[in-house]
Amino acid sequence: MTTGPIMMADTPQGPGNDSSVLTKTKSKTQRPPLYKVLLLNDDYTPMEFVVHVLERFFGMSHAQSFDIMLTVHKKGLAVVGVFSFEVAETKVAQVMDFARRHQHPLQCTMEKE
């Protein structure tokens, strides 16, 4: 019995012999956006309470807290820290909750840096 000629492919087939072109994409990692946490001045919250909030929730020394409290008092607001979105959001919520529980109208907010 005779068979016709066996046709061989130009490129060998099988594992590891893929002839498709692979392109390497360079992924550019971006830092997540940061958010400024701000304290706003009001005419009712005691200065000592603001100092306590800064020490408790932002880990500042008494001297740093006092300086920032004076900035809030004189300029109307001050940046008290810069954080990732989740951390900033948590700090704002903690400060606002703490102020409300102590019946103070202290305002804390965040904005994109």
PDB file of N, CA and C in Angstrom, residues 41-50 73 103-106:
ATOM      1  N   ASN A  41     -12.831  76.171  62.339  1.00  0.00           N
ATOM      2  CA  ASN A  41     -13.076  76.951  63.548  1.00  0.00           C
ATOM      3  C   ASN A  41     -14.577  77.150  63.783  1.00  0.00           C
ATOM      4  N   ASP A  42     -14.936  77.220  65.055  1.00  0.00           N
ATOM      5  CA  ASP A  42     -16.287  77.638  65.436  1.00  0.00           C
ATOM      6  C   ASP A  42     -16.140  78.442  66.727  1.00  0.00           C
ATOM      7  N   ASP A  43     -17.194  79.106  67.110  1.00  0.00           N
ATOM      8  CA  ASP A  43     -17.119  79.993  68.281  1.00  0.00           C
ATOM      9  C   ASP A  43     -17.515  79.308  69.582  1.00  0.00           C
ATOM     10  N   TYR A  44     -17.723  77.985  69.555  1.00  0.00           N
ATOM     11  CA  TYR A  44     -18.246  77.319  70.741  1.00  0.00           C
ATOM     12  C   TYR A  44     -17.372  76.205  71.296  1.00  0.00           C
ATOM     13  N   THR A  45     -16.650  75.500  70.443  1.00  0.00           N
ATOM     14  CA  THR A  45     -15.823  74.389  70.917  1.00  0.00           C
ATOM     15  C   THR A  45     -14.633  74.935  71.706  1.00  0.00           C
ATOM     16  N   PRO A  46     -14.455  74.460  72.935  1.00  0.00           N
ATOM     17  CA  PRO A  46     -13.329  74.946  73.745  1.00  0.00           C
ATOM     18  C   PRO A  46     -11.976  74.583  73.120  1.00  0.00           C
ATOM     19  N   MET A  47     -11.030  75.480  73.272  1.00  0.00           N
ATOM     20  CA  MET A  47      -9.693  75.256  72.718  1.00  0.00           C
ATOM     21  C   MET A  47      -9.064  73.986  73.298  1.00  0.00           C
ATOM     22  N   GLU A  48      -9.301  73.732  74.564  1.00  0.00           N
ATOM     23  CA  GLU A  48      -8.727  72.545  75.211  1.00  0.00           C
ATOM     24  C   GLU A  48      -9.261  71.259  74.569  1.00  0.00           C
ATOM     25  N   PHE A  49     -10.519  71.293  74.163  1.00  0.00           N
ATOM     26  CA  PHE A  49     -11.121  70.123  73.515  1.00  0.00           C
ATOM     27  C   PHE A  49     -10.447  69.860  72.168  1.00  0.00           C
ATOM     28  N   VAL A  50     -10.189  70.919  71.415  1.00  0.00           N
ATOM     29  CA  VAL A  50      -9.532  70.778  70.114  1.00  0.00           C
ATOM     30  C   VAL A  50      -8.129  70.203  70.306  1.00  0.00           C
ATOM     31  N   HIS A  73      -7.981  78.574  65.165  1.00  0.00           N
ATOM     32  CA  HIS A  73      -8.655  79.696  65.820  1.00  0.00           C
ATOM     33  C   HIS A  73      -8.440  81.006  65.059  1.00  0.00           C
ATOM     34  N   GLN A 103     -20.962  66.965  72.817  1.00  0.00           N
ATOM     35  CA  GLN A 103     -21.850  68.098  72.538  1.00  0.00           C
ATOM     36  C   GLN A 103     -21.107  69.365  72.108  1.00  0.00           C
ATOM     37  N   HIS A 104     -20.145  69.167  71.199  1.00  0.00           N
ATOM     38  CA  HIS A 104     -19.416  70.295  70.619  1.00  0.00           C
ATOM     39  C   HIS A 104     -19.678  70.331  69.112  1.00  0.00           C
ATOM     40  N   PRO A 105     -19.785  71.527  68.543  1.00  0.00           N
ATOM     41  CA  PRO A 105     -20.070  71.637  67.105  1.00  0.00           C
ATOM     42  C   PRO A 105     -18.819  71.591  66.210  1.00  0.00           C
ATOM     43  N   LEU A 106     -17.721  71.087  66.730  1.00  0.00           N
ATOM     44  CA  LEU A 106     -16.469  71.026  65.974  1.00  0.00           C
ATOM     45  C   LEU A 106     -16.689  70.348  64.624  1.00  0.00           C
TER      46      LEU A 106
END
